[in-house]
Tab-separated table of C-alpha atoms in Angstrom:
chain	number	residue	atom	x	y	z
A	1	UNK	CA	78.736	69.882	94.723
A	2	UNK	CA	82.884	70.282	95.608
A	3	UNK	CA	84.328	72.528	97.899
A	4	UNK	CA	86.498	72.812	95.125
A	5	UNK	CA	83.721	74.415	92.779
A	6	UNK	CA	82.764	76.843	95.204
A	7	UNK	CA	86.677	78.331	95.373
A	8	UNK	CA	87.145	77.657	91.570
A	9	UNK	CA	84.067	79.638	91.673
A	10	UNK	CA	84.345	82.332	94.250
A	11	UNK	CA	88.272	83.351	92.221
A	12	UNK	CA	86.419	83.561	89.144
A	13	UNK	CA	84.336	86.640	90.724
A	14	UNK	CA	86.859	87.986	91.800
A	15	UNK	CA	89.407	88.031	89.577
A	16	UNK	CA	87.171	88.876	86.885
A	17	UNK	CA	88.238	86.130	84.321
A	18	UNK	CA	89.018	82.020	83.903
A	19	UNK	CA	92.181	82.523	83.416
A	20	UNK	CA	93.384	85.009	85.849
A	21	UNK	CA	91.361	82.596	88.591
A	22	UNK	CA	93.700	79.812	87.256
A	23	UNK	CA	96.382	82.033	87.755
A	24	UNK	CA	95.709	82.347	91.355
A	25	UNK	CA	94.619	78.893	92.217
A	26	UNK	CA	97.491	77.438	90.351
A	27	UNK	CA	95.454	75.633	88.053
A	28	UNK	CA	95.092	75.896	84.140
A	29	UNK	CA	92.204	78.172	82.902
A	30	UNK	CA	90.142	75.159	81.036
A	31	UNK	CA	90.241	73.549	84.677
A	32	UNK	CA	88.912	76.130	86.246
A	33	UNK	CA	85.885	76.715	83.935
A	34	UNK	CA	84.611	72.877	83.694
A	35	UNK	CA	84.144	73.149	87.545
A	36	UNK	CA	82.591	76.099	87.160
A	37	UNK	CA	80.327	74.795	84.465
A	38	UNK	CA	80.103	71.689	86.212
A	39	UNK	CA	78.817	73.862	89.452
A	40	UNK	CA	76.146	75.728	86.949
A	41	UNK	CA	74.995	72.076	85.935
A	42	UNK	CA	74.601	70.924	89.072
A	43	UNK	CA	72.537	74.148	90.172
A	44	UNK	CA	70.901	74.237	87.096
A	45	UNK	CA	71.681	78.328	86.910
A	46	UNK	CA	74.054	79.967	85.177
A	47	UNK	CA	76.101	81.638	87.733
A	48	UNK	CA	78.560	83.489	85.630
A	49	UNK	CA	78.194	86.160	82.813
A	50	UNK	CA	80.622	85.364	79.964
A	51	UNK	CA	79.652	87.818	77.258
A	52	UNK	CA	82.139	90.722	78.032
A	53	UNK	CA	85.214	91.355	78.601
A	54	UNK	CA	85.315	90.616	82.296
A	55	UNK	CA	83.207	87.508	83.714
A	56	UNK	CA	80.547	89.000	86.089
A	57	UNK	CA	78.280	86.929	87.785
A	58	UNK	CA	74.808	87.015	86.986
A	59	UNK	CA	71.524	87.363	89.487
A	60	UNK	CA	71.505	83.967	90.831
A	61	UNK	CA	75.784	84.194	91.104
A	62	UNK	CA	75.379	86.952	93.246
A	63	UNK	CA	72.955	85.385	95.670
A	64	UNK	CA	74.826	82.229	95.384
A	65	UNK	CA	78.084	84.246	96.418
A	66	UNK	CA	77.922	84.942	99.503
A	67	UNK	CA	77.101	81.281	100.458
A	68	UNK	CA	79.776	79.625	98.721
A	69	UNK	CA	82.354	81.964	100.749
A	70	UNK	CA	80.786	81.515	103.728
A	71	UNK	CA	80.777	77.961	103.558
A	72	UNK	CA	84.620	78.008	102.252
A	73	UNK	CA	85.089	79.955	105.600
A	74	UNK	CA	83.358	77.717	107.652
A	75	UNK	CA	85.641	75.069	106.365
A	76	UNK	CA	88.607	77.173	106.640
A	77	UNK	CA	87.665	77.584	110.135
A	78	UNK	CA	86.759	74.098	110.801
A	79	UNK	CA	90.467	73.237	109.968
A	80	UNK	CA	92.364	76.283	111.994
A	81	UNK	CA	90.615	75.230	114.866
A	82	UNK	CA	91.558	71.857	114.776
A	83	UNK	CA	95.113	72.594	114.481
A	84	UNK	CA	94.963	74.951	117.369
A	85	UNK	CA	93.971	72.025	119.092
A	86	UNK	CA	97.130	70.269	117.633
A	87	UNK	CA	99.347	72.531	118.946
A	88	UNK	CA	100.432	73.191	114.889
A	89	UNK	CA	100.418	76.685	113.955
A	90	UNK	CA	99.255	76.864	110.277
A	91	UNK	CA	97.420	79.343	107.970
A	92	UNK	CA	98.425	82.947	106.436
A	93	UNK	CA	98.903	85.865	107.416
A	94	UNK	CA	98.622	89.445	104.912
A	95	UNK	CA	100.662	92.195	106.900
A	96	UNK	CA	100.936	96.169	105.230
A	97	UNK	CA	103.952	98.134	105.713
A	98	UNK	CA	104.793	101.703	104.921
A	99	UNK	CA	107.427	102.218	102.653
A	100	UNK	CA	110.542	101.589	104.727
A	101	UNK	CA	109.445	100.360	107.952
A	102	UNK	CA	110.461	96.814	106.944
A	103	UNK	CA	114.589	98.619	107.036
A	104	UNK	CA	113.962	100.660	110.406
A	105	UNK	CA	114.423	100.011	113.895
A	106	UNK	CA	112.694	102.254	116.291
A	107	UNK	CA	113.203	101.708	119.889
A	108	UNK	CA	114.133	98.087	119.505
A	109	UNK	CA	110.678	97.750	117.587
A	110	UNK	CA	111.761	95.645	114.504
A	111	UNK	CA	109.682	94.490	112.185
A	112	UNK	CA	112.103	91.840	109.957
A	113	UNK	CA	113.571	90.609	113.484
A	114	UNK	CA	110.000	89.835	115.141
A	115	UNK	CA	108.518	88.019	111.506
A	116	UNK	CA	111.887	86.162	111.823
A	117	UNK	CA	111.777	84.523	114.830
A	118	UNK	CA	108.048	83.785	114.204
A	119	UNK	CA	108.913	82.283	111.182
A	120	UNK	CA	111.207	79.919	113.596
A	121	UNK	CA	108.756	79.111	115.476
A	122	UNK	CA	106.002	78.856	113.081
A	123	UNK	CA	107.405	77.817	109.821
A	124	UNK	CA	103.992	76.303	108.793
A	125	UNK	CA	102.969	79.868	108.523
A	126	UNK	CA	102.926	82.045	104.876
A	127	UNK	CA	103.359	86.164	105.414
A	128	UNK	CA	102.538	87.513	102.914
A	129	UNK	CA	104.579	91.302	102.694
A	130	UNK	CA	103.089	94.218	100.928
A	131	UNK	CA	103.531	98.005	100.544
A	132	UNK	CA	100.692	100.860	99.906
A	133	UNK	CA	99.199	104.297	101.363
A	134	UNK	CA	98.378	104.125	104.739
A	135	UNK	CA	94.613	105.104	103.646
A	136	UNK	CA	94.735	102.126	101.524
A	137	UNK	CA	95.731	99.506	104.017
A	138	UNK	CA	93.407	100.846	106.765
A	139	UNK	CA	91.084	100.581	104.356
A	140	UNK	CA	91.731	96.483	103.835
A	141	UNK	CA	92.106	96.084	107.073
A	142	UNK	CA	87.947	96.958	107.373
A	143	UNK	CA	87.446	94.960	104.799
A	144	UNK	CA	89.791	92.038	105.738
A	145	UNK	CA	92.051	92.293	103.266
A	146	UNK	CA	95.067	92.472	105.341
A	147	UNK	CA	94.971	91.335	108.567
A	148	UNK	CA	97.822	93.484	110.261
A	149	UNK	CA	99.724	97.042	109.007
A	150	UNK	CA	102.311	98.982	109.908
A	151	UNK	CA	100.730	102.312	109.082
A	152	UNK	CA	101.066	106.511	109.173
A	153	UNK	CA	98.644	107.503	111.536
A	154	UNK	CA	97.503	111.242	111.101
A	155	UNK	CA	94.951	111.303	113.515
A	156	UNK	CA	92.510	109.183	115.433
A	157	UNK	CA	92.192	105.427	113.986
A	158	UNK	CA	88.979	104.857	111.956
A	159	UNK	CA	85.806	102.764	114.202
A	160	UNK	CA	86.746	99.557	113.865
A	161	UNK	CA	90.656	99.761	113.629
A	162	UNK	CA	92.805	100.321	117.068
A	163	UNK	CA	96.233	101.003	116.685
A	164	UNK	CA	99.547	100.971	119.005
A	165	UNK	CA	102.296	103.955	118.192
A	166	UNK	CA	105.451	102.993	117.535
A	167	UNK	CA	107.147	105.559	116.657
A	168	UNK	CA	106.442	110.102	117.051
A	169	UNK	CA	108.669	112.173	116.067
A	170	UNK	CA	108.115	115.799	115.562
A	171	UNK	CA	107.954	116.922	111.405
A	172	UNK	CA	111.034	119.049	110.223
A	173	UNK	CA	111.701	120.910	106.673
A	174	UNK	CA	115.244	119.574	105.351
A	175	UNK	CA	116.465	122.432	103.021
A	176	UNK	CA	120.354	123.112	101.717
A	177	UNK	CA	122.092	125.032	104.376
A	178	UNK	CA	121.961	128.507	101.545
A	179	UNK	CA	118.307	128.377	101.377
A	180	UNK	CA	116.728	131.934	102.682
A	181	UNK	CA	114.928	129.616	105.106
A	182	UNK	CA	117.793	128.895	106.982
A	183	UNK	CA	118.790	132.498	107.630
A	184	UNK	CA	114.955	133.555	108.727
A	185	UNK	CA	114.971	130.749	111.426
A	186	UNK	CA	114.446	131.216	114.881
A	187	UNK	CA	116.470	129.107	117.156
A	188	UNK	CA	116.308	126.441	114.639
A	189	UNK	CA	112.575	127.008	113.775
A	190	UNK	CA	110.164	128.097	111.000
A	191	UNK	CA	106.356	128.314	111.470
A	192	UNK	CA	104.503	126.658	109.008
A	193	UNK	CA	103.237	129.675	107.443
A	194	UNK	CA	106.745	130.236	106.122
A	195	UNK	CA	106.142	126.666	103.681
A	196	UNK	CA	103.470	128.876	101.858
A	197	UNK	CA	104.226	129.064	98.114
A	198	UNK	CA	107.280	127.069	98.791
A	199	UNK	CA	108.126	124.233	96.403
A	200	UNK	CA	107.667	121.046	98.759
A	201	UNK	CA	108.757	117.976	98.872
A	202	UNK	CA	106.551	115.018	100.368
A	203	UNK	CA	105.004	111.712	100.430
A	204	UNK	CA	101.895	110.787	98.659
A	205	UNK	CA	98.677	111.480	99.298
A	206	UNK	CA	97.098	109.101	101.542
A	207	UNK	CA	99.482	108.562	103.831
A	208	UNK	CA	99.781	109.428	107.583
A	209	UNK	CA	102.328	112.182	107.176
A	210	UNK	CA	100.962	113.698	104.156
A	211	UNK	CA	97.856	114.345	105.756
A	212	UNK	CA	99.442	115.602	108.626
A	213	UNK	CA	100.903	118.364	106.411
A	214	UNK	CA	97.961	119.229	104.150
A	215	UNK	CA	95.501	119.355	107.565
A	216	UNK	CA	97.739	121.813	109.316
A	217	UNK	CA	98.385	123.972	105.955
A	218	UNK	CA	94.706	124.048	105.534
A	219	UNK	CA	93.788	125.157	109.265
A	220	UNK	CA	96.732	127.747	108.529
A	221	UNK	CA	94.795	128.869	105.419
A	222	UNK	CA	96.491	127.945	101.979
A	223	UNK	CA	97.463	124.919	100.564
A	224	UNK	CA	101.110	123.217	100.392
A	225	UNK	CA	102.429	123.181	96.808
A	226	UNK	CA	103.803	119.804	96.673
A	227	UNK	CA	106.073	119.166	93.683
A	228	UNK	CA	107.771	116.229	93.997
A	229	UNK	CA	106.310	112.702	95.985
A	230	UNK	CA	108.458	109.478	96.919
A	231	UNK	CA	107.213	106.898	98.800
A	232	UNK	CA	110.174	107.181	101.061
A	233	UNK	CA	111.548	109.942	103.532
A	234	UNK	CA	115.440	109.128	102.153
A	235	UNK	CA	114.540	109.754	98.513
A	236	UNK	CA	112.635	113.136	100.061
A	237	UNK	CA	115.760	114.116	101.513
A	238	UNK	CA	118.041	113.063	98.634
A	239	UNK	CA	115.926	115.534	96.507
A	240	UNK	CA	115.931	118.229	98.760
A	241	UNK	CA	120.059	117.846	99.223
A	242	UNK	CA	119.738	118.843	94.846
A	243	UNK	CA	118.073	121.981	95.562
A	244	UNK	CA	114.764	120.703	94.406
A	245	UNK	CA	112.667	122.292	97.597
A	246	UNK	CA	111.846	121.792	100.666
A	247	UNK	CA	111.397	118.234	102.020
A	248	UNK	CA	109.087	117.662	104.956
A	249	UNK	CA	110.075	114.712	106.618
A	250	UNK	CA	110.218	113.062	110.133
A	251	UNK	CA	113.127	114.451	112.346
A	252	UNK	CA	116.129	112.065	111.916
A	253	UNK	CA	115.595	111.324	108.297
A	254	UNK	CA	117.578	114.404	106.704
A	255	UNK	CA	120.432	112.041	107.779
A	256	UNK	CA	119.954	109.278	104.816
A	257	UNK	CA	121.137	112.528	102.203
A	258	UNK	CA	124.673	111.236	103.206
A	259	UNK	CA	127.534	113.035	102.988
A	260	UNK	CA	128.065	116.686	102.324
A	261	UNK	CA	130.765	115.918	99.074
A	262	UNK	CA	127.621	113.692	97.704
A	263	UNK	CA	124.765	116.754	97.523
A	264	UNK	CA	126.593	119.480	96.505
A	265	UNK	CA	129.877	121.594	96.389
A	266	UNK	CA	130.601	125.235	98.351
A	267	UNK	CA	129.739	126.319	101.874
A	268	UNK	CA	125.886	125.892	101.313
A	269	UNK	CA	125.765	122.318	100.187
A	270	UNK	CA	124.703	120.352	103.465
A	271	UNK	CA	121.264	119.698	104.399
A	272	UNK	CA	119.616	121.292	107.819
A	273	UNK	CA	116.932	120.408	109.557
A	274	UNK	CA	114.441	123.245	110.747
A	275	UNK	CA	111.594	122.140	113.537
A	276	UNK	CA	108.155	123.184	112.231
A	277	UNK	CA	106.997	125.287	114.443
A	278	UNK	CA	103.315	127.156	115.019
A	279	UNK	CA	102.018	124.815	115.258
A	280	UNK	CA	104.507	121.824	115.947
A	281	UNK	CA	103.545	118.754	113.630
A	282	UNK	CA	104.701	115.138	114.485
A	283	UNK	CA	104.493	112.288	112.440
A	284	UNK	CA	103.448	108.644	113.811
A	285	UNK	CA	103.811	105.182	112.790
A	286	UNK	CA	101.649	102.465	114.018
A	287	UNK	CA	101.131	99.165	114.198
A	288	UNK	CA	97.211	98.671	113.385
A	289	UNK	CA	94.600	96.073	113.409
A	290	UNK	CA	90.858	95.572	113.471
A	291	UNK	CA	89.406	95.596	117.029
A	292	UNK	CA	87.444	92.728	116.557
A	293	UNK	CA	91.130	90.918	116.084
A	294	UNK	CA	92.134	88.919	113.227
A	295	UNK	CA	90.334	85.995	112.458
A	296	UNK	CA	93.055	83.490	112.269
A	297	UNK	CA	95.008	82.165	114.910
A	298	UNK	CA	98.329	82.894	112.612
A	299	UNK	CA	97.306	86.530	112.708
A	300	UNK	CA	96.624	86.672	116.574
A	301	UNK	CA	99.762	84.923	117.668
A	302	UNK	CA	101.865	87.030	115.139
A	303	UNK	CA	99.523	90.638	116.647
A	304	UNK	CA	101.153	89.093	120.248
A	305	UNK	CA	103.956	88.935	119.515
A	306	UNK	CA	104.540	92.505	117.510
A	307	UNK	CA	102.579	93.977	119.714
A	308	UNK	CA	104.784	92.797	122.680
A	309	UNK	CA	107.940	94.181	120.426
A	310	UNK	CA	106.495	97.597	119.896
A	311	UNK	CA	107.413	100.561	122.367
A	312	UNK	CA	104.411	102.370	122.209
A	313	UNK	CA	100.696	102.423	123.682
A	314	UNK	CA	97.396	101.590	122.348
A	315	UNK	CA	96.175	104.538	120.708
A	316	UNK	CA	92.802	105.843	121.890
């Protein structure tokens, strides 16, 4: 039995199929499933259930599963640990981001500057970069999928994640400088209850700011009609600026609908910015990882140093 077989193995299962396993693995599909078989032989079980349309594995794969990734994690951690010995700084490291928080710069907090000058220092290191919900990513952070994000955080962090804020700004409703809502304002405020039956203008569900919203809608008794989504507060704005509704976004970000000649013509083209008042909602990004702390030494070292970049606080 090869370590090899085990991971040949172990991608098949997940992955679902020979040849999107060789995909992954970099090696070609009839490779993959002669080690396989080759592992079955060996065993003298077959591991694997061919007959659909996605490979599933059968009993004895499933109890023979969970060994063969433990034991490709025992030699995974067999080898970090001797390079932390080394002094050599190897391995990879997943990281989530929200839409946009690669491009901003919050209180000297930035992301692309702090991976860079890791990357310096560590260039044996892979990052891998990806984008998604913040629900999603706290989600594979539990499960180990990612080992840091960058997330919206709408409340308390779920047992088993902590979190450090980086960034708190109070929620505001951009909306073209003619829109009635501009006129009813108080001092430059609107209570929520004035967003009821409004077309609004937000990001997806599942992330930190859109569950800010629909909590404090629902504890003011009706729902927000939401209808448009982007996955990023500048495209919110940009379709507010067109008259499209109201865009709830965090303060500062009515900004990125550029300039008045670019949204509109006449005296009510420009965007404002009302604070959301009774109650006051703020939005928060943080930086996020299990509380256990990553598993690799890559992921610790790169946790250090973000953490050490961030402005904020642990969150409770």
């Amino acid at each position: 039995m090869e370590l090899a077989q085990l991971r040949y193995f172990v991608a098949v299962v997940e992955e679902g199929g020979f040849t999107r396993a060789g995909a992954r693995l970099h090696v070609s599909q009839p490779g993959v499933s002669a080690q396989v078989a080759q592992l079955e032989r060996e065993l003298g079980q077959r591991l694997l259930d061919r007959s659909g349309r996605r490979v599933t594995p059968t009993e004895a794969g499933r109890a023979v599963l969970a060994y063969a990734r433990a034991a490709l994690a025992a030699v995974e951690g067999v080898r970090r640990t001797a390079e932390e010995f080394s002094g050599l700084l190897r391995g990879r490291v997943a990281l989530g981001l929200v839409p946009g928080a690669a491009g901003a710069v919050v209180d000297g907090f930035d992301v692309v500057e702090v991976l860079g000058a890791f990357h310096d220092e560590h260039p044996g290191v892979e990052i891998s970069l990806s984008e998604d919900t913040s629900e999603r990513m706290l989600a594979a952070l539990l499960r180990g999928e990612l080992d840091l994000a960058v997330v919206g955080l709408p409340g308390e962090p779920p047992p088993g994640v902590s979190c450090q804020v980086v960034l708190d700004e109070p929620l505001v409703a951009a909306v073209r400088e003619d829109d009635p809502l501009v006129a009813a304002a108080v001092n430059g405020g609107i209570p929520l209850a004035a967003l009821r039956g409004r077309a609004l203008i937000g990001l997806p569900r599942g992330t930190g700011l859109r569950a800010v919203l629909e909590r404090a809608c629902a504890q003011a008794g009706f729902a927000p009609r939401v209808d448009f989504e982007a996955a990023a507060p500048a495209v919110l704005v940009r379709l507010a600026a067109r008259g499209l509704g109201v865009a709830v976004v965090p303060s500062g970000a009515e900004s990125a609908a550029g300039p008045r000649a670019d949204v509109g013509s006449g005296s009510g083209s420009g965007l404002c910015a009302l604070r959301i008042t009774e109650p006051e909602l703020t939005g928060k990004v943080a930086l996020a990882w299990r509380t256990d702390g990553p598993s690799g030494p890559a992921a610790r070292k790169l946790l250090e140093r973000l953490r050490s970049g961030a402005p904020g606080r642990p969150a409770p």
